[in-house]
Coordinates of C-alpha atoms in Angstrom, one line a residue:
M95 CA 0.1 0.1 -0.1
L96 CA 2.9 2.4 0.8
L97 CA 4.2 2.3 -2.6
Q98 CA 0.9 1.9 -4.6
N99 CA 1.0 5.6 -5.7
Y100 CA 4.7 5.9 -5.4
T101 CA 6.9 7.6 -8.3
K102 CA 10.3 6.5 -8.0
S103 CA 11.6 9.0 -10.7
E104 CA 10.2 11.9 -8.7
R105 CA 12.6 13.4 -6.2
P106 CA 11.3 13.2 -2.5
V107 CA 11.1 17.0 -2.0
H108 CA 8.2 19.6 -1.4
N109 CA 9.5 22.0 -3.9
D110 CA 11.5 21.5 -7.2
E111 CA 14.3 23.9 -5.8
D112 CA 14.6 21.8 -2.7
I113 CA 17.9 19.7 -2.2
V114 CA 17.9 16.1 -0.8
K115 CA 20.6 15.8 1.8
V116 CA 22.2 12.7 1.9
D117 CA 24.4 11.2 4.9
V118 CA 27.1 8.9 3.7
F119 CA 29.0 6.3 5.8
L120 CA 31.6 4.3 4.5
E121 CA 33.0 1.3 6.2
M122 CA 36.4 -0.6 5.6
F123 CA 35.5 -4.2 6.0
K124 CA 38.8 -5.8 4.7
I125 CA 42.0 -4.7 2.8
I126 CA 42.6 -7.6 0.4
E127 CA 45.9 -6.6 -1.2
L128 CA 48.0 -3.5 -1.8
D129 CA 49.9 -4.1 -5.2
I130 CA 52.7 -1.8 -5.2
Q131 CA 53.5 -3.1 -8.9
K132 CA 50.2 -2.1 -10.3
A133 CA 49.7 0.9 -7.7
L134 CA 46.6 -0.5 -6.7
L135 CA 44.7 -1.1 -3.4
T136 CA 42.0 -4.0 -3.3
S137 CA 39.6 -3.6 -0.4
K138 CA 36.1 -4.8 0.4
V139 CA 34.0 -1.8 1.5
V140 CA 30.5 -1.3 2.6
L141 CA 28.7 1.9 1.8
G142 CA 25.8 3.3 3.8
L143 CA 23.4 6.0 2.5
S144 CA 20.5 7.7 4.6
W145 CA 18.0 10.4 3.4
K146 CA 14.6 11.8 4.0
D147 CA 11.7 10.7 1.7
I148 CA 8.5 12.7 2.2
Y149 CA 6.4 10.1 0.3
L150 CA 7.3 7.3 2.5
L151 CA 5.5 8.3 5.8
W152 CA 2.9 6.5 7.8
N153 CA 1.2 6.5 11.2
T154 CA 2.7 4.0 13.6
T155 CA -0.4 4.2 15.8
M156 CA -2.6 2.9 13.3
K157 CA -0.4 -0.1 11.7
N158 CA 1.9 -0.4 14.8
I159 CA 4.8 -0.9 12.3
T160 CA 8.1 1.4 12.8
Y161 CA 10.0 0.0 9.7
I162 CA 9.9 -2.0 6.6
S163 CA 12.3 -3.4 4.1
V164 CA 11.7 -2.7 0.4
N165 CA 13.5 -3.4 -2.8
V166 CA 15.9 -0.5 -3.7
D167 CA 14.6 -0.5 -7.2
D168 CA 11.2 0.3 -6.3
I169 CA 12.0 3.7 -4.6
W170 CA 14.0 6.9 -5.6
Y171 CA 17.6 6.6 -4.2
P172 CA 20.8 8.7 -4.7
T173 CA 23.3 7.6 -7.2
V174 CA 26.6 7.3 -5.3
S175 CA 29.8 5.5 -6.5
I176 CA 33.4 5.0 -5.6
C177 CA 34.5 7.4 -8.5
N178 CA 38.3 6.4 -8.3
D179 CA 37.5 2.8 -8.7
M180 CA 39.3 0.8 -11.4
S181 CA 37.0 -2.2 -11.2
G182 CA 34.0 -3.5 -9.3
K183 CA 30.5 -2.4 -8.4
F184 CA 28.3 -2.4 -5.4
S185 CA 25.9 -5.2 -4.7
Q186 CA 22.6 -5.0 -3.2
H187 CA 20.5 -7.7 -1.4
E188 CA 17.5 -8.2 -3.4
G189 CA 14.4 -7.6 -1.6
E190 CA 16.1 -6.1 1.3
G191 CA 18.1 -3.3 -0.4
A192 CA 16.5 -0.5 1.7
T193 CA 15.1 0.1 5.2
V194 CA 12.2 2.6 5.6
K195 CA 11.2 4.0 8.8
Y196 CA 7.7 5.5 9.5
D197 CA 9.2 9.1 9.6
G198 CA 10.3 8.8 6.0
S199 CA 14.0 7.9 7.0
V200 CA 15.5 5.7 4.4
S201 CA 18.8 3.7 4.8
L202 CA 20.5 1.7 2.3
H203 CA 23.6 -0.4 2.6
M204 CA 25.8 -1.7 -0.2
D205 CA 29.0 -3.6 -0.4
G206 CA 31.6 -4.4 -3.1
I207 CA 35.2 -5.3 -3.8
F208 CA 37.2 -2.4 -5.4
Q209 CA 40.5 -1.4 -6.8
T210 CA 41.5 2.2 -6.2
H211 CA 44.6 4.0 -7.2
C212 CA 47.6 4.4 -4.9
T213 CA 50.6 6.7 -4.9
I214 CA 53.6 4.6 -4.6
N215 CA 57.0 5.9 -3.1
M216 CA 59.7 3.4 -2.9
L217 CA 62.4 5.7 -1.8
K218 CA 62.8 4.3 1.7
Y219 CA 62.1 0.7 0.5
P220 CA 62.3 -1.9 2.5
L221 CA 60.9 0.7 4.9
D222 CA 58.6 2.2 2.4
E223 CA 55.4 4.3 2.9
H224 CA 52.5 4.7 0.4
E225 CA 49.3 6.6 0.1
C226 CA 45.9 5.4 -1.2
N227 CA 42.5 7.1 -1.7
I228 CA 39.0 5.9 -1.7
T229 CA 36.6 8.6 -2.9
V230 CA 32.8 8.6 -2.8
C231 CA 31.0 10.9 -5.4
L232 CA 27.4 11.8 -5.9
G233 CA 26.4 11.3 -9.5
H234 CA 26.9 14.1 -12.0
Q235 CA 24.1 16.6 -11.9
E236 CA 23.8 19.7 -13.9
N237 CA 21.5 21.4 -11.1
I238 CA 22.3 20.7 -7.6
E239 CA 19.4 18.4 -6.7
K240 CA 21.0 16.4 -3.9
T241 CA 24.2 16.9 -1.7
M242 CA 26.3 15.1 0.7
Q243 CA 25.2 16.5 4.0
S244 CA 27.9 14.5 6.1
F245 CA 30.5 11.8 5.7
S246 CA 31.8 9.4 8.2
F247 CA 34.2 6.5 8.1
N248 CA 34.9 3.3 10.3
N249 CA 37.7 0.8 10.0
L250 CA 36.9 -3.0 10.6
H251 CA 40.1 -4.3 9.0
N252 CA 42.4 -6.2 11.3
A253 CA 46.1 -5.6 10.1
E254 CA 47.7 -7.6 12.9
A255 CA 48.8 -10.3 10.3
D256 CA 49.5 -8.0 7.6
K257 CA 52.9 -6.8 6.5
W258 CA 51.4 -3.2 6.3
E259 CA 50.4 -0.9 9.0
Y260 CA 47.4 1.2 8.0
K261 CA 46.4 4.6 9.2
F262 CA 43.3 6.4 7.9
A263 CA 42.4 10.1 7.5
V264 CA 38.8 11.2 6.7
G265 CA 38.6 14.3 4.5
N266 CA 35.7 16.9 4.4
V267 CA 33.0 17.1 1.8
T268 CA 34.0 19.0 -1.3
E269 CA 31.4 20.7 -3.5
K270 CA 33.4 21.5 -6.6
E271 CA 32.5 20.0 -10.1
I272 CA 31.4 16.9 -8.4
I273 CA 30.3 16.5 -4.8
S274 CA 32.7 14.0 -3.1
A275 CA 34.3 13.0 0.1
S276 CA 37.5 10.9 0.4
V277 CA 39.5 8.6 2.9
T278 CA 43.2 8.7 2.7
I279 CA 45.0 5.3 3.7
F280 CA 48.4 5.5 4.6
A281 CA 50.4 2.1 4.3
K282 CA 53.7 1.6 5.9
R283 CA 55.6 -1.6 5.6
K284 CA 56.1 -3.2 9.0
F285 CA 59.5 -4.0 10.4
M286 CA 59.6 -7.7 10.6
S287 CA 62.1 -10.8 10.5
E288 CA 61.4 -10.9 6.8
T289 CA 62.7 -7.3 6.5
L290 CA 66.2 -8.1 7.8
T291 CA 66.7 -10.3 4.7
Y292 CA 66.4 -7.2 2.4
F293 CA 69.7 -6.0 4.0
I294 CA 71.6 -9.2 4.4
F295 CA 72.0 -10.0 0.9
P296 CA 73.3 -6.7 -0.3
I297 CA 75.6 -6.7 2.7
M298 CA 77.2 -10.1 1.8
L299 CA 77.4 -9.0 -2.0
T300 CA 79.4 -5.9 -0.9
I301 CA 81.9 -7.9 1.4
L302 CA 82.2 -10.3 -1.5
N303 CA 83.0 -7.5 -4.0
L304 CA 85.6 -6.3 -1.5
G305 CA 86.9 -9.8 -1.2
V306 CA 87.6 -10.1 -5.0
Y307 CA 90.6 -7.6 -4.5
L308 CA 92.1 -9.8 -1.7
L309 CA 92.5 -12.7 -4.0
P310 CA 96.0 -13.0 -5.7
A311 CA 96.0 -12.9 -9.5
E312 CA 98.2 -15.9 -9.4
S313 CA 95.6 -18.1 -7.6
G314 CA 93.7 -19.0 -10.7
E315 CA 90.3 -18.4 -9.1
K316 CA 90.1 -14.5 -9.1
V317 CA 88.3 -14.1 -12.6
S318 CA 85.8 -17.0 -12.0
V319 CA 84.9 -15.5 -8.4
A320 CA 84.6 -11.9 -9.6
I321 CA 82.4 -13.3 -12.6
T322 CA 80.1 -15.3 -10.1
I323 CA 79.7 -12.4 -7.9
F324 CA 78.9 -9.9 -10.9
L325 CA 76.3 -12.3 -12.0
A326 CA 74.9 -12.7 -8.6
N327 CA 74.6 -8.9 -8.5
V328 CA 72.9 -8.6 -11.8
V329 CA 70.3 -11.3 -11.0
Y330 CA 69.4 -9.7 -7.5
L331 CA 69.2 -6.3 -9.2
T332 CA 66.9 -7.5 -11.9
E333 CA 64.7 -9.4 -9.5
T334 CA 64.5 -6.5 -7.0
A335 CA 63.6 -4.2 -9.9
K336 CA 60.8 -6.5 -10.8
V337 CA 59.4 -6.6 -7.2
L338 CA 59.4 -2.7 -6.9
G339 CA 57.8 -2.2 -10.3
T340 CA 57.7 1.1 -12.2
K341 CA 55.0 3.1 -10.4
S342 CA 57.1 4.8 -7.8
L343 CA 57.2 8.5 -7.7
G344 CA 61.1 8.4 -7.3
M345 CA 63.9 5.9 -7.6
S346 CA 64.4 3.5 -4.6
M347 CA 67.6 4.2 -2.8
Y348 CA 67.8 0.5 -2.2
L349 CA 67.6 -0.1 -5.9
L350 CA 70.2 2.6 -6.5
Y351 CA 72.7 1.0 -4.4
L352 CA 72.3 -2.3 -5.8
L353 CA 72.9 -0.7 -9.3
I354 CA 76.1 0.9 -8.1
L355 CA 77.1 -2.2 -6.4
T356 CA 76.5 -4.1 -9.7
L357 CA 78.7 -1.5 -11.7
V358 CA 81.4 -1.7 -9.1
S359 CA 81.2 -5.6 -9.3
G360 CA 81.3 -5.3 -13.0
F361 CA 84.5 -2.9 -12.9
S362 CA 86.1 -5.4 -10.3
T363 CA 85.6 -8.2 -12.9
L364 CA 87.2 -6.3 -15.6
I365 CA 90.1 -5.3 -13.3
S366 CA 90.5 -8.9 -12.3
I367 CA 90.7 -10.0 -15.9
I368 CA 93.2 -7.5 -16.9
G369 CA 95.1 -8.2 -13.7
C370 CA 95.0 -12.0 -14.2
R371 CA 96.4 -11.4 -17.8
I372 CA 99.1 -9.3 -16.8
A373 CA 100.1 -11.9 -14.1
V374 CA 100.0 -14.7 -16.8
L375 CA 102.3 -12.5 -19.2
S376 CA 104.6 -11.8 -16.5
T377 CA 105.0 -15.4 -15.3
A378 CA 105.4 -16.5 -18.9
E379 CA 108.2 -13.8 -19.2
I380 CA 109.8 -14.9 -16.2
D381 CA 109.8 -18.5 -17.3
K382 CA 111.3 -17.4 -20.5
D383 CA 114.1 -15.5 -18.9
V384 CA 114.8 -18.5 -16.8
I385 CA 115.0 -20.9 -19.6
L386 CA 117.3 -18.7 -21.5
T387 CA 119.5 -18.3 -18.4
Q388 CA 119.8 -22.0 -17.9
G389 CA 120.4 -22.5 -21.6

């Protein structure tokens, strides 16, 4: 009976110039993945909307019912989206999309998995910090017919088992070209036992690079050791570059150190080859002189 004469295409206002005020609530249910190679944050969020609908009123004393559930497709509702989403959409529970109270208050909750853009900064890797945003927007409108009255955020994600530590900052509602509000997510890599491994291998390569100069050219192993260390540097540099990706604002100091270390290793290999060649020629010359002297 409530929806018998209801027109869902008509805004729930008394006058055409009135604006529908929408309260928006965003809840972070779970952060699934932070992909630094693609600069994307994958998360499951719940979006809550509430507004007043003057056409959905009834007297509770007569029917003794304070609220009902209706299909969201049967009523007017504001178009809201995650406007910086790369893929995904909100899902609504059919038949239970919206809750309507006797005073015309309508609440709607939707959930979805989204991928939003992140600003990647690998400068301090492996103690890197990144910044992601989730922005909620009202649908584009030529004339302001609805606005975001308030915006709130709640985090339910448990990051104890994650390798990232998350902090959240809630922004204000902006009313420029598009009415929007956003949550900024700051992700900092936790210092764990795994983090130590990022330092151990470069340190060992540095020591081995210096060790090449301690080997005598006459030992016969100087060149092979230098080449082996150089190839290890190249492989580790290549794999690290793949892990860090190409989305960072600036070059990682860690990657820069590995690049310099690889260049030094290559120079050491070249010096070793030349040194061993000179040692071989010197030994051959000495042997020749000895033979001539004995002859």
